[in-house]
Short mmCIF file of C-alpha atoms in Angstrom, two decimals:
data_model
loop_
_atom_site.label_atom_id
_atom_site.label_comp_id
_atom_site.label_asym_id
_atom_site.label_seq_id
_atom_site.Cartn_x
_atom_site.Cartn_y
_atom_site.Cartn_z
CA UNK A 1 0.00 0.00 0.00
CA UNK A 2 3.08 2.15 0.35
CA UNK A 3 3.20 2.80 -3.40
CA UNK A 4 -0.54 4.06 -2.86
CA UNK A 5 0.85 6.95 -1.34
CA UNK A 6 -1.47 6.31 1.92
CA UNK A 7 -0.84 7.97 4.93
CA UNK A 8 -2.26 8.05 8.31
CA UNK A 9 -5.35 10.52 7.55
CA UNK A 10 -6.31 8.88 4.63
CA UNK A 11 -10.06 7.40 4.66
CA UNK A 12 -10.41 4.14 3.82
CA UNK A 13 -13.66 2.68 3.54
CA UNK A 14 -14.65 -1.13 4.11
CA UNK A 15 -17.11 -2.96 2.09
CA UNK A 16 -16.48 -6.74 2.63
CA UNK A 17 -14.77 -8.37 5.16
CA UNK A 18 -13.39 -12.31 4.86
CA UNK A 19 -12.11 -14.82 6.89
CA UNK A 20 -9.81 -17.23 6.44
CA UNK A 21 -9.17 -20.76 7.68
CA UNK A 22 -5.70 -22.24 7.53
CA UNK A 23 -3.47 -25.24 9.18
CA UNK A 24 -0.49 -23.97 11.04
CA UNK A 25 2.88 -25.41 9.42
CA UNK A 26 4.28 -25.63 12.80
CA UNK A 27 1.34 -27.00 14.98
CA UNK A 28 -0.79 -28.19 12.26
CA UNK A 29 -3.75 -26.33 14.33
CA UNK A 30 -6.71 -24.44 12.14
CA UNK A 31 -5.49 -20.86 12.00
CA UNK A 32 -8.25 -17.45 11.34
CA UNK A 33 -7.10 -14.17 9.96
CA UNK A 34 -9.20 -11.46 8.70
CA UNK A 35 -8.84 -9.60 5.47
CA UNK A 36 -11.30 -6.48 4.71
CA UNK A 37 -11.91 -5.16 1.08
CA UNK A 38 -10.90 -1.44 1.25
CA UNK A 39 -11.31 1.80 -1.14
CA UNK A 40 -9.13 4.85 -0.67
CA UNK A 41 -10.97 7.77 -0.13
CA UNK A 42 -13.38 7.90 -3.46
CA UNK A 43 -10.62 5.66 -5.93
CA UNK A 44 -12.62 3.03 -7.42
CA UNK A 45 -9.95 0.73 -7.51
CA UNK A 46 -10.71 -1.79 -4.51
CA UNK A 47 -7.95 -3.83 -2.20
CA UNK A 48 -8.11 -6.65 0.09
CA UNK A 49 -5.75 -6.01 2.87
CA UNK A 50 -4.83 -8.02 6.19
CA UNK A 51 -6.52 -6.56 9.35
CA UNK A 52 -2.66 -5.74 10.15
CA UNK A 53 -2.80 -2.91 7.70
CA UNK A 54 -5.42 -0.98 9.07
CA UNK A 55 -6.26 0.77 12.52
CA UNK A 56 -9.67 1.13 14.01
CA UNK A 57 -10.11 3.72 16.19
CA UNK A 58 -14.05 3.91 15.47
CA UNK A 59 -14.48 -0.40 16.26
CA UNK A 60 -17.78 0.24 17.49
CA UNK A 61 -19.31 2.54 14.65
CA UNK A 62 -20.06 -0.53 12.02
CA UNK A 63 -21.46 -4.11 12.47
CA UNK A 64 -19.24 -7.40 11.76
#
C-alpha cells in the first residue's frame, strides 16, 4: 500500500470483510485471519488487505 501513497489521515472505507481458515505449518492447528476489502478515499480501484494494515479507532461505529 506504500506505493498508494497512503498515509495516516487517509479514509479508507470497508465494504467486505473475509475470513480465512488455515493449518499452522508448525502445529498443524486451524489458524483465522481477517482480510477487509478497502477503497481509498473515493478511488474506485478496490484492495483486500490483512486486518494488520489498518487501525480502528471507530471499532464500534459498524457491524461485523
Amino acid at each position: 500500500m506504500d506505493s498508494k501513497n497512503v498515509s495516516t489521515q487517509t479514509k479508507v472505507h470497508v465494504d467486505k470483510k473475509a475470513i480465512a481458515t488455515f493449518k499452522d505449518e508448525d502445529d498443524h492447528e486451524n489458524e483465522h485471519e481477517t482480510f477487509y476489502r478497502i477503497k481509498l478515499g473515493n478511488a474506485a480501484q478496490k484492495y483486500w488487505v490483512n486486518d494488520d494494515v489498518l487501525q480502528n479507532d471507530h471499532e464500534n461505529d459498524y457491524d461485523d
